[in-house]
Short mmCIF file of C-alpha atoms in Angstrom, two decimals:
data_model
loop_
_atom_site.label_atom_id
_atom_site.label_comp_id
_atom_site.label_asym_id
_atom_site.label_seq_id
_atom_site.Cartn_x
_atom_site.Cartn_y
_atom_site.Cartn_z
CA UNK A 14 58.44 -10.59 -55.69
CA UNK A 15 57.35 -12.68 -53.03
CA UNK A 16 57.16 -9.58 -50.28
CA UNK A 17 57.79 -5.95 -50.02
CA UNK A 18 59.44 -4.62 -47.14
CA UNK A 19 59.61 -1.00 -46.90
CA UNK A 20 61.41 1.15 -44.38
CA UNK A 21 59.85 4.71 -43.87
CA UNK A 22 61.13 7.53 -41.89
CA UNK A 23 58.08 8.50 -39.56
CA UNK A 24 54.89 7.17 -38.37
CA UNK A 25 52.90 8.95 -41.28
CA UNK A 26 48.90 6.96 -41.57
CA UNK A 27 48.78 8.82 -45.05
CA UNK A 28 51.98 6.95 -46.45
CA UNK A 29 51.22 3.71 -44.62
CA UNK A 30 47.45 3.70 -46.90
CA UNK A 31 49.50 4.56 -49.93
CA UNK A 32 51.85 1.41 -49.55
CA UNK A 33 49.32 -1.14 -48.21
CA UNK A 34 46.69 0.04 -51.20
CA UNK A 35 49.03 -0.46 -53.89
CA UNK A 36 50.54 -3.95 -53.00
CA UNK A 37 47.12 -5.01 -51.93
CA UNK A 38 44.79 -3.88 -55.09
CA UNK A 39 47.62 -2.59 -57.56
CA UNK A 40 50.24 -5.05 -57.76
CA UNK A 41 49.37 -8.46 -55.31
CA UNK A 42 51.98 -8.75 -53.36
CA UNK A 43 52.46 -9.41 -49.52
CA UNK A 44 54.62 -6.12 -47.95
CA UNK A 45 55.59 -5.50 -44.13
CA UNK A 46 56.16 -1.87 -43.43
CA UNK A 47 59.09 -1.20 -40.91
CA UNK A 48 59.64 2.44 -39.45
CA UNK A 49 63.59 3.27 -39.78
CA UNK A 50 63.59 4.09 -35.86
CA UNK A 51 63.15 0.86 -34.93
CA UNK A 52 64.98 -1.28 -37.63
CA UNK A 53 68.44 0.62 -35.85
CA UNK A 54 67.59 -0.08 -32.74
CA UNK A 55 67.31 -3.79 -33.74
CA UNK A 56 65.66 -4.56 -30.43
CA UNK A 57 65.04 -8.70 -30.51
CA UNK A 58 61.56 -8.29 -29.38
CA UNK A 59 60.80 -6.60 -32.03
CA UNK A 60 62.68 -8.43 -34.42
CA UNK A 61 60.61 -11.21 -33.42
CA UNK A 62 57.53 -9.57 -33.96
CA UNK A 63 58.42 -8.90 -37.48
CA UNK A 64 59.33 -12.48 -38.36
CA UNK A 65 56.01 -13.73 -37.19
CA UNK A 66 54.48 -11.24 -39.68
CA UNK A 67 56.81 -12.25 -42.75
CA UNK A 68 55.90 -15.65 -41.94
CA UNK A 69 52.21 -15.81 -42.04
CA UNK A 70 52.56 -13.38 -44.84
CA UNK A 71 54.94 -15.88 -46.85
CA UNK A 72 52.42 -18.88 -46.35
CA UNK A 73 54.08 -19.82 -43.06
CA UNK A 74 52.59 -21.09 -39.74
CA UNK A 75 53.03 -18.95 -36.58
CA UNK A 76 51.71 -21.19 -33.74
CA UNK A 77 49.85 -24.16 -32.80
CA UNK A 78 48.65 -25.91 -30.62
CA UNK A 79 49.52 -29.68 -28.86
CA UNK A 80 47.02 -31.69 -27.20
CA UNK A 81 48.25 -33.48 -24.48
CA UNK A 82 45.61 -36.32 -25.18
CA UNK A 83 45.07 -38.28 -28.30
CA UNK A 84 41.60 -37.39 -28.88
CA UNK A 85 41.84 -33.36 -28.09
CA UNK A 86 43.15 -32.94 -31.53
CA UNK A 87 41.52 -31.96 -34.50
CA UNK A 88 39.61 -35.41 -36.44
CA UNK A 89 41.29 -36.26 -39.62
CA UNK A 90 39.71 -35.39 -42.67
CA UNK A 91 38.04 -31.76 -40.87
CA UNK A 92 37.58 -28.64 -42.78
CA UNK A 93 37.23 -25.46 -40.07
CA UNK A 94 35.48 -22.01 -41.22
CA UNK A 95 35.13 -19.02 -39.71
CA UNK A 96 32.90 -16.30 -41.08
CA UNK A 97 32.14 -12.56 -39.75
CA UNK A 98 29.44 -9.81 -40.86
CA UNK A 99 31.51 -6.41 -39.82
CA UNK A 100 28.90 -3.06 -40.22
CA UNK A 101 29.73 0.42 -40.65
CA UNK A 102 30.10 3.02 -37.50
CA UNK A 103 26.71 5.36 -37.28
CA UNK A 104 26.26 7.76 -39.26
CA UNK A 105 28.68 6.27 -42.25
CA UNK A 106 27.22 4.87 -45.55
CA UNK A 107 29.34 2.32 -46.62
CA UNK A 108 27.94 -1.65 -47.07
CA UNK A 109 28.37 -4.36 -44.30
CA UNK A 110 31.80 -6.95 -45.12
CA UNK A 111 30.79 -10.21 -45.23
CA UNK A 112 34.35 -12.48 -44.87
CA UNK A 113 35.18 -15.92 -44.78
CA UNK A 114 38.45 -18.04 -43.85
CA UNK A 115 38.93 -21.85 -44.67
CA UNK A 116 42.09 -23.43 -42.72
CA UNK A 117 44.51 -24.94 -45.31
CA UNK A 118 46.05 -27.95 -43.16
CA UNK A 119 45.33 -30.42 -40.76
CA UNK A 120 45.11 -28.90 -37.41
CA UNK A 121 44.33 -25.23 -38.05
CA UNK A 122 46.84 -23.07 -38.03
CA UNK A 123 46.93 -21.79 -41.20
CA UNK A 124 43.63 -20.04 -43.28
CA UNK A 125 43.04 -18.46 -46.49
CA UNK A 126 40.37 -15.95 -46.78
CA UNK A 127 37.79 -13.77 -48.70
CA UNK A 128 35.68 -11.01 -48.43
CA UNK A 129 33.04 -9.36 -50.53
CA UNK A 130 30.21 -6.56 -50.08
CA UNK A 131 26.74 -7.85 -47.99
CA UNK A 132 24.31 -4.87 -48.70
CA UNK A 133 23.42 -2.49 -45.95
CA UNK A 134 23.85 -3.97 -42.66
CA UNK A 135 22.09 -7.08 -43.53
CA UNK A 136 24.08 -9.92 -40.81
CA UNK A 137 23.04 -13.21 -42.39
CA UNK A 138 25.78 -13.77 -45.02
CA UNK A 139 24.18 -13.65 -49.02
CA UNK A 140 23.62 -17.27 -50.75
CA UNK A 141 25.40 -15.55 -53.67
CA UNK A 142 28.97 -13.94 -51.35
CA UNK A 143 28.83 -17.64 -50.19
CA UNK A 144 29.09 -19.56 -53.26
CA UNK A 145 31.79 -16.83 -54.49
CA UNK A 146 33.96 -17.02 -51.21
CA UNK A 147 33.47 -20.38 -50.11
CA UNK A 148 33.71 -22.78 -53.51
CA UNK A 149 37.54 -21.79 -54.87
CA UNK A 150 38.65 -21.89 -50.85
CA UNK A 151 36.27 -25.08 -50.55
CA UNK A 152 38.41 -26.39 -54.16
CA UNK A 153 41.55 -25.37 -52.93
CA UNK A 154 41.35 -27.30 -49.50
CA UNK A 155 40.45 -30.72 -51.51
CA UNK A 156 42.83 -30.15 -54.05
CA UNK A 157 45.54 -29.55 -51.29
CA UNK A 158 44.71 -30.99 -47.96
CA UNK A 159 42.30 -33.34 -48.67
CA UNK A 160 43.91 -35.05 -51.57
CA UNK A 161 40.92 -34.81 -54.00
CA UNK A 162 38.24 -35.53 -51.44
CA UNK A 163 35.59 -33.77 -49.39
CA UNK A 164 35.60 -33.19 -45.68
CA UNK A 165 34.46 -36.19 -43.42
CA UNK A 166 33.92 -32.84 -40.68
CA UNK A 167 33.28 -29.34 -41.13
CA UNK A 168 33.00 -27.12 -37.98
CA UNK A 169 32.01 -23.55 -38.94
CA UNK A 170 32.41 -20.48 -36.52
CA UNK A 171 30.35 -17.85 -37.01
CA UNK A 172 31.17 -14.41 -34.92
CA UNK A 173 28.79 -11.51 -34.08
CA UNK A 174 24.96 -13.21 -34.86
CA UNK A 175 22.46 -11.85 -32.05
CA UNK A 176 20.85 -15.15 -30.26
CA UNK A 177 17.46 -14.74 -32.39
CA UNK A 178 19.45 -15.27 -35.84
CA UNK A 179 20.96 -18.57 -34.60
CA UNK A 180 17.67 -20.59 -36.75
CA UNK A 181 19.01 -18.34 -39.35
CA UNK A 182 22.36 -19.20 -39.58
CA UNK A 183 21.36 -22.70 -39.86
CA UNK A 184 18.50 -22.38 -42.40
CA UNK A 185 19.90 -20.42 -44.84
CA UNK A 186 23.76 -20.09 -44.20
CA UNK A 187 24.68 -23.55 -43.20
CA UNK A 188 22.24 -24.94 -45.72
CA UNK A 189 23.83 -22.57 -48.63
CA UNK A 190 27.50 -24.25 -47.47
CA UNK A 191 26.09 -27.85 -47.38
CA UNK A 192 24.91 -27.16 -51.28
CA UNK A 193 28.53 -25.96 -52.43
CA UNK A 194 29.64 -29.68 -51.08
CA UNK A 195 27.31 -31.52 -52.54
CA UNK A 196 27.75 -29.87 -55.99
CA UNK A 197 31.43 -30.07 -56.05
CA UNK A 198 31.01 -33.72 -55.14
CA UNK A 199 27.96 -34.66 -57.30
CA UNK A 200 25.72 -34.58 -54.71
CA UNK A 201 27.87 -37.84 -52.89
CA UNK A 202 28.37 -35.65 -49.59
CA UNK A 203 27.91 -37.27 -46.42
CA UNK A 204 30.08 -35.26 -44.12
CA UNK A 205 28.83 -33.99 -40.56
CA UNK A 206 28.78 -30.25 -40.11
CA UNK A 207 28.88 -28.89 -36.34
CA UNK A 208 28.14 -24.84 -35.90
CA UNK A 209 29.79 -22.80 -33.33
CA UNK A 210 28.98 -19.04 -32.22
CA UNK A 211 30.77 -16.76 -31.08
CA UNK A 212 28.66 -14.47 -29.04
CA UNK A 213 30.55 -11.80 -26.89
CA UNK A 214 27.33 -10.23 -25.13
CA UNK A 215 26.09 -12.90 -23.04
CA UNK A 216 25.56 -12.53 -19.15
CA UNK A 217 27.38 -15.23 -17.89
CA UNK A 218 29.87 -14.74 -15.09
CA UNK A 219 31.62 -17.06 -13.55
CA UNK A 220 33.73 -16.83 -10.22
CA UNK A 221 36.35 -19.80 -10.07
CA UNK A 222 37.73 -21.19 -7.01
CA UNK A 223 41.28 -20.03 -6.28
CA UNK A 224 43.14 -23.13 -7.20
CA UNK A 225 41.92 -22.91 -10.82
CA UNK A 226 42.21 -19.45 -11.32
CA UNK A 227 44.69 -16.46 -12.27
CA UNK A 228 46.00 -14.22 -10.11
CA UNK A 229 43.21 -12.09 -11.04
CA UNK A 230 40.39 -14.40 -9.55
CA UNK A 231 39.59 -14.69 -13.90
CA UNK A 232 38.71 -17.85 -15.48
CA UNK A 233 42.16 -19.60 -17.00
CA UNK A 234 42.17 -19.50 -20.92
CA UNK A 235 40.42 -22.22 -22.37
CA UNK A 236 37.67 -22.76 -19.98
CA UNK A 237 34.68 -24.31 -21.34
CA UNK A 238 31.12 -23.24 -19.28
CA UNK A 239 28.47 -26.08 -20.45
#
């Protein structure tokens, strides 16, 4: 089947596990769990909720976005990637998740992913979890949406690196991606590669006149500090 959907009775976290395990690692398959409370009150808020979930979950695309100028949207031939190092609470002994997405069309709505083990709390992502993550999503996106070529642009986002990694990230990560493109194109790749972090604990604060602010005296979404 191309989804599951499964009604249960309660809001039980031991059942939930039990479904999400099995279609995940047992059997492959997308599944949306609905509780039975809700699917009879069929409120259209929720309803709508759901559907957004079936439809990334069926391959589908849930937003995006529309420049209002020409040359806001995303360069033709661009490849975007987003990777994350997630570590275990304190106190836990479990290894640090090292996961990577590659979009799969041409303005980046849509991303497959993977994810695979990176030692104990180590943040820079493994030359070896790279190659394995990145080259079948890296094959897949020129098969697909590049029609057999290599990206002209890649811009790679990289969440949760402490300011004194950034040399890091380019030295060994960004240098570990470059290699996968040059050996899945015979060493003929010439494309430009731009690096984004995304670093949550700065000290930045910034106090915007009224007139371009929310009610809240906030920055509006989407403001870019240079």
């Amino acid at each position: 089947p191309q989804l599951l959907v499964v009604i249960v009775p309660d809001k039980n976290s031991f059942t939930y596990a039990r479904i999400k395990k099995s279609c995940d690692c047992r059997w492959g398959v997308p599944s949306q769990v609905l509780q039975s409370a809700h699917v009879l009150k069929k409120n259209p808020q929720y309803v709508s909720n759901v559907l957004m979930k079936i439809n990334a979950k069926l391959g589908g695309t849930t937003a995006r976005a529309i420049p209002k100028i020409k040359e806001a949207s995303l360069r033709p031939r661009s490849m975007i990637i987003g990777a994350d190092v997630t570590h275990p609470a304190l106190g836990v002994w479990s290894p640090s998740m090292a996961a990577m997405a590659v979009c799969m069309d041409t303005f980046g709505g849509r991303y497959w992913g993977a994810c695979e083990s990176n030692g104990e709390r180590i943040e820079m992502i493994a030359r070896s979890n790279i190659e394995v993550m990145l080259t079948p999503l890296v094959r897949e996106w020129m098969a697909t949406v590049g029609g057999g070529r290599a990206p002209d642009n890649v811009y790679y986002f990289r969440d949760g690196v402490s300011t004194g990694q950034y040399e890091q990230v380019l030295q060994q990560e960004v240098f570990d991606m470059k290699s996968i493109f040059m050996k899945l194109t015979q060493d003929q790749w010439k494309g430009k590669f731009t690096v984004v972090v995304a670093n949550k604990r700065h000290h930045i604060r910034a106090f915007p006149d009224k007139s371009v602010a929310d009610r809240n005296l906030n920055p509006l979404p989407g403001t870019l500090i240079e």
